[in-house]
Coordinates of C-alpha atoms (C1' of nucleotides) in Angstrom, one line a residue:
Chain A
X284 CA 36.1 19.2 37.7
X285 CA 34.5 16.0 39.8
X286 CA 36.0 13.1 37.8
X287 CA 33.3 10.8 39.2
X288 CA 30.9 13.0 37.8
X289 CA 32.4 13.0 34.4
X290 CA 32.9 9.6 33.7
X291 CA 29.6 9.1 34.9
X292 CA 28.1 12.1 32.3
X293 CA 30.3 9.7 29.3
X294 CA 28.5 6.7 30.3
X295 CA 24.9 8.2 30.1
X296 CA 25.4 10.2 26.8
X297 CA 27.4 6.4 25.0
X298 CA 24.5 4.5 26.4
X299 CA 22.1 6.5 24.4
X300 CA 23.8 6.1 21.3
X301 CA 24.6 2.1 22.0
X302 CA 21.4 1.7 22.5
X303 CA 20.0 3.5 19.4
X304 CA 22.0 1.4 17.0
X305 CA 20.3 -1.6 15.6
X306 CA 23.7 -3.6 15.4
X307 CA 23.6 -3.3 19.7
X308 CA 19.6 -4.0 19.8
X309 CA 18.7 -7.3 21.6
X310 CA 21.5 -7.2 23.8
X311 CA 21.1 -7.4 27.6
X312 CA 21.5 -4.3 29.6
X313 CA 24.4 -5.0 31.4
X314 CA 25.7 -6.3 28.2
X315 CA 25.1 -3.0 26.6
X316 CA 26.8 -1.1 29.3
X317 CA 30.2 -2.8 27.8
X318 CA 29.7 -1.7 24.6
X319 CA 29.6 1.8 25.8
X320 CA 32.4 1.9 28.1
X321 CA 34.5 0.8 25.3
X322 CA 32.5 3.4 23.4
X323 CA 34.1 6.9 21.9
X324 CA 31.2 9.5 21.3
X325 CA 32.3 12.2 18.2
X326 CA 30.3 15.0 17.3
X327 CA 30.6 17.0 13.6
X328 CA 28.8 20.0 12.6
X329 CA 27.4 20.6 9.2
X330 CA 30.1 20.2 6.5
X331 CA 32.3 19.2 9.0
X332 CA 34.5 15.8 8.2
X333 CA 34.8 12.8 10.1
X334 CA 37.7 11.4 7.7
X335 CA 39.5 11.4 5.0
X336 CA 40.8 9.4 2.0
X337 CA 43.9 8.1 2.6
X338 CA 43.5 8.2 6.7
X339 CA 44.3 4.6 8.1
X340 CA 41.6 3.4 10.6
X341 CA 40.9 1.1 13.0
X342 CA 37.6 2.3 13.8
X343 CA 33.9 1.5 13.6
X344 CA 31.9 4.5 13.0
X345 CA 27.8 4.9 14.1
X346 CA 25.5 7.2 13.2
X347 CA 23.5 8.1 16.2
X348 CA 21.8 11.3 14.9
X349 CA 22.4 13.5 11.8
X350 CA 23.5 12.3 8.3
X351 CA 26.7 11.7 7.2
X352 CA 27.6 11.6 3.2
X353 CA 30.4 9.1 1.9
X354 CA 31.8 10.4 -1.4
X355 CA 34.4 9.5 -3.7
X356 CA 36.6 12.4 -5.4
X357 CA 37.8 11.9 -8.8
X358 CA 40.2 13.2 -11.2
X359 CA 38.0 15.9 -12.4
X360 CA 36.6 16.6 -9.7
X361 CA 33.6 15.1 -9.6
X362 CA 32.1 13.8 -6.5
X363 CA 30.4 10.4 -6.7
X364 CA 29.1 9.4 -3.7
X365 CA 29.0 6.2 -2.5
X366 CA 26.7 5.9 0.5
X367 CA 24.3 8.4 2.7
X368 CA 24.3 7.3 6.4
X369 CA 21.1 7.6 8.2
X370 CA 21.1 7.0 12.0
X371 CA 21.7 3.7 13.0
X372 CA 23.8 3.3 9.8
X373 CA 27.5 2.5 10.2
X374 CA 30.6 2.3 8.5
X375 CA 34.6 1.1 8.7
X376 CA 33.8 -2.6 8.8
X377 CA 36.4 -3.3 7.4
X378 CA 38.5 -1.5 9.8
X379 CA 37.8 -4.5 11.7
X380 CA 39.9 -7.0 9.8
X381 CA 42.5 -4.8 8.1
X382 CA 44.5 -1.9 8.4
X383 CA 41.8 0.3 6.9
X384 CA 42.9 3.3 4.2
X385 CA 40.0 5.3 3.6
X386 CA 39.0 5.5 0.5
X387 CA 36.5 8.1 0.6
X388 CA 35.2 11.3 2.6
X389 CA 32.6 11.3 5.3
X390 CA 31.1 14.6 5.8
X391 CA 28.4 15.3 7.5
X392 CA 25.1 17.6 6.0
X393 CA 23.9 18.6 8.9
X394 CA 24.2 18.6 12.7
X395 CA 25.8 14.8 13.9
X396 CA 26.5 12.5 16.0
X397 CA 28.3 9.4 16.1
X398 CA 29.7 6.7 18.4
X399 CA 33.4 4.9 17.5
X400 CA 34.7 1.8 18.7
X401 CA 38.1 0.9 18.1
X402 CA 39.0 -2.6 16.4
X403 CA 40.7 -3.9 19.2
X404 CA 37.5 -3.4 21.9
X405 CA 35.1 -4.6 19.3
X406 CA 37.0 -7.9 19.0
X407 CA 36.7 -8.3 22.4
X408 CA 32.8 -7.2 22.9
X409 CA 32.6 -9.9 20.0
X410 CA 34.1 -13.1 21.9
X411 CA 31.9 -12.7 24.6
X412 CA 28.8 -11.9 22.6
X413 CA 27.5 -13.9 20.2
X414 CA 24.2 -11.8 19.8
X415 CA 26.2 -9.4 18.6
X416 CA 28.3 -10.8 16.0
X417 CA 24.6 -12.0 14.6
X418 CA 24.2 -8.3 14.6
X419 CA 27.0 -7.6 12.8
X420 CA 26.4 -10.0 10.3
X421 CA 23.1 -9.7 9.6
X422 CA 23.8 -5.8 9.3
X423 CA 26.9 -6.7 6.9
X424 CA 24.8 -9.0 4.8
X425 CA 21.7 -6.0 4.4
X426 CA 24.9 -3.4 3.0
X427 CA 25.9 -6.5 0.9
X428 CA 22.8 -6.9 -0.6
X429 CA 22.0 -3.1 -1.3
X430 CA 25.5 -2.4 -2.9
X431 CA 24.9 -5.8 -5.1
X432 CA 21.3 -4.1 -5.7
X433 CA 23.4 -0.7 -6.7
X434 CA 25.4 -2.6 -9.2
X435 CA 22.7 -4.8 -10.9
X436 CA 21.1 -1.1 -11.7
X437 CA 24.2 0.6 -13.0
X438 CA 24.9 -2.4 -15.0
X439 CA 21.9 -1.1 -16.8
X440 CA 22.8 1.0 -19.6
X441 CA 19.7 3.0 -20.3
X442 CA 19.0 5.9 -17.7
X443 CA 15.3 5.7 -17.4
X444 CA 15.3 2.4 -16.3
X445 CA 18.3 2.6 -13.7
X446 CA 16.7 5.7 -12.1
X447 CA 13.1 3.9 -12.3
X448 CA 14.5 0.5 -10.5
X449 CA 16.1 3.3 -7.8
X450 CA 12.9 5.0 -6.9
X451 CA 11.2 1.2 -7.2
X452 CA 13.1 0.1 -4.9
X453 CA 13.3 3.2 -2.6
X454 CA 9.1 3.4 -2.6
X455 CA 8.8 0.1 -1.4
X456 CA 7.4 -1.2 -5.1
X457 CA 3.9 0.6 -4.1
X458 CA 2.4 4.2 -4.6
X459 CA 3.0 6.4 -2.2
X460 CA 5.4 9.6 -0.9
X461 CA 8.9 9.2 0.0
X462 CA 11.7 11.6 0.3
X463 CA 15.0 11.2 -1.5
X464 CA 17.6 10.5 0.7
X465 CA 20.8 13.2 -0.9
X466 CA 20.3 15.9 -3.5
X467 CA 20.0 15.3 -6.9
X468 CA 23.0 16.2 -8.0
X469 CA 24.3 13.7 -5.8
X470 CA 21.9 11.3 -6.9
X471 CA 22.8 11.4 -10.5
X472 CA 26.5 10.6 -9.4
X473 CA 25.5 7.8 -7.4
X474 CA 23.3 6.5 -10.3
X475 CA 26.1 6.9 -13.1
X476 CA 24.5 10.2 -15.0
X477 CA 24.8 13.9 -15.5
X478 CA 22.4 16.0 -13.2
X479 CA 21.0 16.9 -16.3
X480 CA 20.1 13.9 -17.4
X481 CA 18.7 12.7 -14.5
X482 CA 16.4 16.5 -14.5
X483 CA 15.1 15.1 -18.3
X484 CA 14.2 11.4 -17.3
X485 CA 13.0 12.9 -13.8
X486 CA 10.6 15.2 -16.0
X487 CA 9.6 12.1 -18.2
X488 CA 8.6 9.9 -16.1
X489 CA 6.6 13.1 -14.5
X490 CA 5.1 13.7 -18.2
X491 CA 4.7 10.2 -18.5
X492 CA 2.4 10.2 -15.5
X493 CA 4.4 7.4 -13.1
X494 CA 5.3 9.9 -10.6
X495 CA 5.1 13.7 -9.3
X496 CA 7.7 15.7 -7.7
X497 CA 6.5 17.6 -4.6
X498 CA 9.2 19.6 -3.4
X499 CA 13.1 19.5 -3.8
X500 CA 13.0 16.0 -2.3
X501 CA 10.4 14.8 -2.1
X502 CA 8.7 12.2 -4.9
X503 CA 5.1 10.3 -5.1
X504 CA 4.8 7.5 -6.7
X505 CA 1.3 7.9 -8.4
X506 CA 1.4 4.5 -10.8
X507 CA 3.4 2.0 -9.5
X508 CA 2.6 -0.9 -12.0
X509 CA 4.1 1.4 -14.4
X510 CA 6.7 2.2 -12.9
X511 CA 7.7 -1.3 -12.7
X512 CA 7.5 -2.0 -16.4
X513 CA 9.8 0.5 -17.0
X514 CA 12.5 -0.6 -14.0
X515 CA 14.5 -3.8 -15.1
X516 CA 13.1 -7.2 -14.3
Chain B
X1476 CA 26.1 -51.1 3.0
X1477 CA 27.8 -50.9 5.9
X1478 CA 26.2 -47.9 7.6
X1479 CA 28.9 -46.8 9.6
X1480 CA 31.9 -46.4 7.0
X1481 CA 29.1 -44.8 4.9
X1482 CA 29.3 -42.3 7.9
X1483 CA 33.0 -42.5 8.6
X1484 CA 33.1 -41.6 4.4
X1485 CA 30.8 -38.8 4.7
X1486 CA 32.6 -36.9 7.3
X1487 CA 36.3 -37.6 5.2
X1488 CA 34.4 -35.8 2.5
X1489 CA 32.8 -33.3 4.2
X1490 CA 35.9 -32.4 6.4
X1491 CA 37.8 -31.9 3.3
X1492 CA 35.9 -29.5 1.6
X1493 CA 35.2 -27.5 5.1
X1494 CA 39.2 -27.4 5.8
X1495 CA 39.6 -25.9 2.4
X1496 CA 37.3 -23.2 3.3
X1497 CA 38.9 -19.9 3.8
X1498 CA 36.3 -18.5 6.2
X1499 CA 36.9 -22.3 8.4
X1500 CA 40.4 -21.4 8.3
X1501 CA 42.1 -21.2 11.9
X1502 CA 40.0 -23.1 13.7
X1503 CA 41.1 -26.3 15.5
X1504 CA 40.0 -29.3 14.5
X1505 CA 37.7 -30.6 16.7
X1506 CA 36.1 -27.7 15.6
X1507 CA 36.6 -28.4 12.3
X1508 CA 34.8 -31.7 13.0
X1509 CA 31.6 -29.9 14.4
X1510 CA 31.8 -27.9 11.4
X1511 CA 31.7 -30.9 9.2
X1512 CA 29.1 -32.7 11.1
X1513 CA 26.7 -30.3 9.9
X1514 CA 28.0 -30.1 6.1
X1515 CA 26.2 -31.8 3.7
X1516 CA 28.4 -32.0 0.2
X1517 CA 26.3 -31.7 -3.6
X1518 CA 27.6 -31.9 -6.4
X1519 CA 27.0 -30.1 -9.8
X1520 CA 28.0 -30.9 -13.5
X1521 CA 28.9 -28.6 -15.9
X1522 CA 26.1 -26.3 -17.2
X1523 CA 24.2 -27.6 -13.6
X1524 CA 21.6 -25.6 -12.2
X1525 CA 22.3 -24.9 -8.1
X1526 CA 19.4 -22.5 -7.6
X1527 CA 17.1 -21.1 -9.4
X1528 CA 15.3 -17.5 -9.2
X1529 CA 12.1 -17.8 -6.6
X1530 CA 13.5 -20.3 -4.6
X1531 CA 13.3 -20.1 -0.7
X1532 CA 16.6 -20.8 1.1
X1533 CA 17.8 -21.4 4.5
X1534 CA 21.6 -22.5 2.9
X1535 CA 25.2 -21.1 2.7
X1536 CA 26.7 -22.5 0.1
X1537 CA 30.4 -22.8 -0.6
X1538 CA 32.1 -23.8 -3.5
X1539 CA 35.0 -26.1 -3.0
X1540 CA 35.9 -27.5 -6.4
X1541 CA 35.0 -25.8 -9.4
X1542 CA 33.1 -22.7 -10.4
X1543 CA 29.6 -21.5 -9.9
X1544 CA 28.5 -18.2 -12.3
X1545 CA 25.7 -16.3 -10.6
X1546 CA 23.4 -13.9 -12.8
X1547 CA 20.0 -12.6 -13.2
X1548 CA 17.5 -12.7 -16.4
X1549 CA 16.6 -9.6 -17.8
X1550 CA 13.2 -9.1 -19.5
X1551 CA 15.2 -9.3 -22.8
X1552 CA 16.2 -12.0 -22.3
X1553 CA 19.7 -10.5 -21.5
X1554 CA 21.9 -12.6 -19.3
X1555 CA 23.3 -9.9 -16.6
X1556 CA 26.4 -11.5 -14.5
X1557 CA 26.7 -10.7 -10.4
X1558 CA 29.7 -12.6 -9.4
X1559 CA 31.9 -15.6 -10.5
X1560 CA 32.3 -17.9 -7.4
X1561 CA 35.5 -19.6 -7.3
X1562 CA 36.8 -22.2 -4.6
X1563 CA 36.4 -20.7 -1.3
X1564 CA 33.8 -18.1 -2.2
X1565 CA 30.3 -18.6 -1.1
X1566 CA 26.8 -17.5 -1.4
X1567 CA 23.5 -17.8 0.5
X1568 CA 24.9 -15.8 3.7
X1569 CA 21.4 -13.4 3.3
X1570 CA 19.8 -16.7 3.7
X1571 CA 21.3 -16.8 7.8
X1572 CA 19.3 -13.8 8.6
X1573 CA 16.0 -13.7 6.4
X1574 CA 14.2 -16.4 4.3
X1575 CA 16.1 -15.0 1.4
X1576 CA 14.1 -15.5 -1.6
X1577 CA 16.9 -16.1 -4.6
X1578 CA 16.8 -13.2 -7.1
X1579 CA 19.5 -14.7 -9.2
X1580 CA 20.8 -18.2 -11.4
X1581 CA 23.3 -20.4 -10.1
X1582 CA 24.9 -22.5 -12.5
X1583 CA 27.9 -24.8 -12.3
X1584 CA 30.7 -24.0 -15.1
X1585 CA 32.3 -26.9 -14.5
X1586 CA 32.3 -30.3 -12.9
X1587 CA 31.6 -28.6 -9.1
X1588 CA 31.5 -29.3 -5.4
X1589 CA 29.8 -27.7 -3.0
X1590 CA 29.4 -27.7 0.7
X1591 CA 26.2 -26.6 1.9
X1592 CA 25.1 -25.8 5.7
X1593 CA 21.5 -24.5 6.9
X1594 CA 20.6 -21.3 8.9
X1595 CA 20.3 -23.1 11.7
X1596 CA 23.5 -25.3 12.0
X1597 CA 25.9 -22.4 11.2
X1598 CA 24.0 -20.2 14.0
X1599 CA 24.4 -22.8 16.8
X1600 CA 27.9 -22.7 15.2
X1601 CA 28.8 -19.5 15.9
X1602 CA 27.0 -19.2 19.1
X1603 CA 30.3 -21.3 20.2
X1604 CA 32.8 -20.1 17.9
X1605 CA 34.2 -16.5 18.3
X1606 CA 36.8 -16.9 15.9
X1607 CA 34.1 -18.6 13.2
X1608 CA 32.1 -15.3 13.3
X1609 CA 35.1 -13.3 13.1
X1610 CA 35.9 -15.4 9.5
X1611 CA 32.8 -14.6 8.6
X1612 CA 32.1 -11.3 9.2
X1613 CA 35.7 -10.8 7.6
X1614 CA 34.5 -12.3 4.5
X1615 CA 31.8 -10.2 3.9
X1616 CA 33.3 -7.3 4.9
X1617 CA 35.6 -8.5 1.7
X1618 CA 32.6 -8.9 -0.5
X1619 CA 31.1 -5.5 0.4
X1620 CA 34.5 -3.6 -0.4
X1621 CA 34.3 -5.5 -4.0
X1622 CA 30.9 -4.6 -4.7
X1623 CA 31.4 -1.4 -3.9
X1624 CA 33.8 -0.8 -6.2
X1625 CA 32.3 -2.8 -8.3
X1626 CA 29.1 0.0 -8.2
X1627 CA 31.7 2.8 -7.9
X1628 CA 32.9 1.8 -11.7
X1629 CA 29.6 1.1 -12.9
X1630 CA 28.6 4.6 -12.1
X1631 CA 31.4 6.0 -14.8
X1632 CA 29.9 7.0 -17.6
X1633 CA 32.6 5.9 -20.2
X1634 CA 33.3 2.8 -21.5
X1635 CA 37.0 2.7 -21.4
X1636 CA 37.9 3.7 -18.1
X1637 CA 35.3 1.8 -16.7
X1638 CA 37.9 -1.1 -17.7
X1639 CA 40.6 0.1 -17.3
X1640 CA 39.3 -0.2 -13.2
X1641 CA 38.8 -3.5 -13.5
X1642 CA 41.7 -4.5 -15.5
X1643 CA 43.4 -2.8 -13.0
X1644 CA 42.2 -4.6 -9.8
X1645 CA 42.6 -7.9 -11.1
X1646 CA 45.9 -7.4 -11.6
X1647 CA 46.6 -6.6 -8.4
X1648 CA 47.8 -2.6 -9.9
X1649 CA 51.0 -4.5 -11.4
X1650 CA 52.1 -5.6 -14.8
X1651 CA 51.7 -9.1 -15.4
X1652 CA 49.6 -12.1 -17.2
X1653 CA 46.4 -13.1 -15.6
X1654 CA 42.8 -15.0 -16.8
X1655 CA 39.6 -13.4 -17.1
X1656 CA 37.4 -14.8 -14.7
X1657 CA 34.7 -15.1 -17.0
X1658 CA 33.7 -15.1 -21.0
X1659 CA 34.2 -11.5 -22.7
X1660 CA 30.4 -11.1 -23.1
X1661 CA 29.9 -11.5 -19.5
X1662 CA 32.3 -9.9 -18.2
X1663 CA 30.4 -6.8 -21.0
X1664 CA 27.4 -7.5 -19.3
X1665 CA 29.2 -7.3 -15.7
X1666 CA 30.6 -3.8 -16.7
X1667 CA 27.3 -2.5 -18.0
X1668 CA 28.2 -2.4 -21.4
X1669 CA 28.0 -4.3 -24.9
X1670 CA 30.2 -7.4 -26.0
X1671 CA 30.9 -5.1 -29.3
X1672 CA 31.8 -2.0 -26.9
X1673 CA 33.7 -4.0 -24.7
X1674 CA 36.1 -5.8 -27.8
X1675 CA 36.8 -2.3 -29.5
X1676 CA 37.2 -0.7 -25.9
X1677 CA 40.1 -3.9 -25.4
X1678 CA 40.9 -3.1 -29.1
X1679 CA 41.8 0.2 -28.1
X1680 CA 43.8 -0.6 -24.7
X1681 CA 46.2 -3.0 -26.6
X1682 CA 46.2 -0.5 -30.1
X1683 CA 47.8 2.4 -27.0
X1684 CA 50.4 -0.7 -25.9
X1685 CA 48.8 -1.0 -22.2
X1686 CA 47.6 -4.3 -22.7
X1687 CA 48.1 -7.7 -24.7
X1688 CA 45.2 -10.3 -25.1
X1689 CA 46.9 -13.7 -24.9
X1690 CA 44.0 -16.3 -25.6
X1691 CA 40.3 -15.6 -25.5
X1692 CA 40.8 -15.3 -21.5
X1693 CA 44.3 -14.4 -20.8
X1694 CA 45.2 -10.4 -20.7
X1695 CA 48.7 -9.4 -20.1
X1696 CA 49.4 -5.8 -18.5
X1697 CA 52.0 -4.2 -20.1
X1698 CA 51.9 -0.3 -18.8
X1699 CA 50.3 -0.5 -15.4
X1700 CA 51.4 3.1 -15.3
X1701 CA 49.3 4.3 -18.4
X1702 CA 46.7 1.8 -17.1
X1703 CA 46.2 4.0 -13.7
X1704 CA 46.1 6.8 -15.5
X1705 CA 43.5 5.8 -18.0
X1706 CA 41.6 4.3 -15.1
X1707 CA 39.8 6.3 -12.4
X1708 CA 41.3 8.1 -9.5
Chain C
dC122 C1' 15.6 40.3 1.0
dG123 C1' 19.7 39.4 -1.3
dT124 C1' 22.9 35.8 -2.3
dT125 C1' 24.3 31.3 -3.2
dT126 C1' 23.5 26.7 -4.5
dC127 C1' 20.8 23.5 -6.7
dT128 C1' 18.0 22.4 -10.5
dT129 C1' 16.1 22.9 -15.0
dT130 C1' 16.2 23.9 -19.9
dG131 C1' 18.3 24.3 -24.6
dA132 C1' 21.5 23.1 -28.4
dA133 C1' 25.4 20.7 -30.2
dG134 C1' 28.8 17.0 -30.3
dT135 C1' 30.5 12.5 -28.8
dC136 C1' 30.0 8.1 -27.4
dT137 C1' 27.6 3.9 -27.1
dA138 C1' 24.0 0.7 -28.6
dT139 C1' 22.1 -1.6 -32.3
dC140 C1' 22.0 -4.3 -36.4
dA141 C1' 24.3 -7.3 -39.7
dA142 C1' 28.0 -10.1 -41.0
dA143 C1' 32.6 -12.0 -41.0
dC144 C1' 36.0 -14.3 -38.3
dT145 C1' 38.3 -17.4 -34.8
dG146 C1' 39.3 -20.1 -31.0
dC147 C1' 37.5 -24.2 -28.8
dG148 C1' 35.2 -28.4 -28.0
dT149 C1' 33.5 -32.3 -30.3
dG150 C1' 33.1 -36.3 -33.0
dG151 C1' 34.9 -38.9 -36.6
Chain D
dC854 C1' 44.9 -36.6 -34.3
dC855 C1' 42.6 -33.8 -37.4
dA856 C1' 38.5 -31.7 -39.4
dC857 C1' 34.3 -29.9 -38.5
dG858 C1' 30.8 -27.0 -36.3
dC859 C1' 29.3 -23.9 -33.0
dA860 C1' 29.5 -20.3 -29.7
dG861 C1' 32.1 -16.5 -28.7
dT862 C1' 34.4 -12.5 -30.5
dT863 C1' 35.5 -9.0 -33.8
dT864 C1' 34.5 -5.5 -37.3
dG865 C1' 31.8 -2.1 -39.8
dA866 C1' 28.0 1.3 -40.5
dT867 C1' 24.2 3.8 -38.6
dA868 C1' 21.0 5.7 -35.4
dG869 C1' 20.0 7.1 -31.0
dA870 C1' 21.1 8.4 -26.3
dC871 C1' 23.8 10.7 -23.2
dT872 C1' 27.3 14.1 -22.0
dT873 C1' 28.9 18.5 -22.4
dC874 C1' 28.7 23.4 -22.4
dA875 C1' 26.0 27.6 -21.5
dA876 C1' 22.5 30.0 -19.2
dA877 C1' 18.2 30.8 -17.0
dG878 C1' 15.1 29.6 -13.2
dA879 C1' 13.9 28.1 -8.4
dA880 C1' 14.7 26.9 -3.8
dA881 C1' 17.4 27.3 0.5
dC882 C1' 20.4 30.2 3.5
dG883 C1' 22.0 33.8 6.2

DNA sequence: CGTTTCTTTGAAGTCTATCAAACTGCGTGG
DNA sequence: CCACGCAGTTTGATAGACTTCAAAGAAACG
């Protein structure tokens, strides 16, 4: 096999995904073309993991395409997940500062691919680039502000309120169509309820007349103003 | 007034609450000065408001003496705690990336100190400090991890183990004395629950010999053991 | 087109919120 | 320094909400 040729085949397919990610955006091209020679592309197929609980990482994982689902596994069982990643979504930040230990599964639901960068290179990229530790920062602050945003609803202890500030929030506060981003099932984990509750309050606020399921996942928004009197604040 | 000491006295003050600054840690002290250049101190008496809900802000703040209690106002009326900041910890770091429009309170607990720096000082700042944006990505990367699991025990549906978590955490997974970092009936509303749920849920904990309450505020772990297994995961 | 997984529905039990009131630690003023 | 007063905490009883368990229905997959 033509070496050349290879590394050169690398380069092309870590530009692509560099230069799909948000954090990298704004960067100049030559600047870019570091990141990805420092860049490790990984592939997983549906159901396939990308880690573990209890792995220890020093890597930075991006979604370039696909989704990839971050769960937690309790006692019983249970899976309550933590975080869906979208492209241009990434994870192991804090792989960056510590030893990491995983703390969770990432599996990916369908067809995916991501880039890694190990903590070491990313230091490196980060001394040189100020642009990019904005990035970085400003990414870190957006998770920061949706997982503070997670817990201000599941501090709420009625259900009808916690699942109406989520699809609020998700909708963009105004009528309109959107697609959930996991399943239901997953959905009631990640907002502290039973499936089966969440079906019930689902179906309320259906009979209610504040929204209309379309499809498996997909949910209009038909009365947005009333929606927001039942969501918290 | 003698203009310059009023300077010189400025910068003593300002440098003293910046080198007490975890995320200003590490750096020399020329750059320490630059940092301080760019501080302005304020001050906050007990029961103080910093911020209020609706304001605009281009500040990071950072406590340095003291404590700041952030929280939100329900439609009830309800007081709903985010986060206790305690010397070191700051708040405002949405405010370097968007005109972050406060959706919280900020009120001094005690006689406080802050240090305050706008958007655009601290991003000229880290334009020429790698090892300043390193801090401060590290930081948040901190702060996401804790409200994460702050939302992962949120999302458990009972009471007691919900606690146990957290009782667990802040006592770094050991036996031992520590203080509550805030009053019993915020710290209820900061684990989704009621004050009365909360004191028959601590009744409970110290009634199966896993716990002592010292004071109103101290908590001594006495079966760390039957703690983690009462607690999640 | 069958099979599997996800979702919905129903009934019963448990847990938590709510309401009311007593208690206690803490700060304050005398 | 001690007594007082208030906010915070605890306790009790009840009602309501959610979980749990069981099973049927619907959508996605090969």
């Amino acid at each position: 096999m033509d070496h050349a040729h290879q590394h050169e085949h690398s380069i092309e397919r870590e530009l692509e995904c560099v230069s799909q990610v948000p954090i990298f955006q704004r960067l100049a091209d030559e600047q870019l073309i570091s990141v990805a020679q420092v860049t490790r592309p990984i592939h997983a197929d549906k159901g396939g993991t990308v880690f573990s609980t209890g792995e220890v990482s020093q890597t930075l994982y991006i979604v370039n395409t696909g989704q990839v689902r971050l769960y937690h596994l309790g006692d019983d069982g249970r899976e309550q997940v933590l975080r869906v990643l979208n492209p241009g979504d990434f994870i192991g930040e804090i792989a960056l500062f510590t030893d990491e230990v995983h703390s969770s599964y990432a599996e990916a639901t369908k067809k995916t691919e991501l880039c890694t960068i190990s903590r070491q290179s990313l230091t490196k990229l980060i001394a040189g680039m100020p642009e990019l530790s904005m990035n970085l920062l400003g990414a870190l602050a957006d998770r920061l502000k949706s997982a503070e945003r997670q817990a201000t609803l599941l501090a709420i202890p009625d259900a009808l309120p916690r699942l109406a500030g989520y699809l609020q929030e998700l909708s963009g506060h105004q009528a309109g169509t959107f697609d959930l981003p996991m399943s239901k099932q997953d959905l009631a984990a990640y907002l502290g309820m039973t499936p089966e509750s969440l079906s019930r309050k689902f179906r309320q606020l259906t009979t209610d007349g504040v929204i209309e399921t379309v499809g498996r996942r997909q949910v209009r928004v038909t009365d947005a103003d009333e929606l927001a009197t039942v969501a918290p604040e």
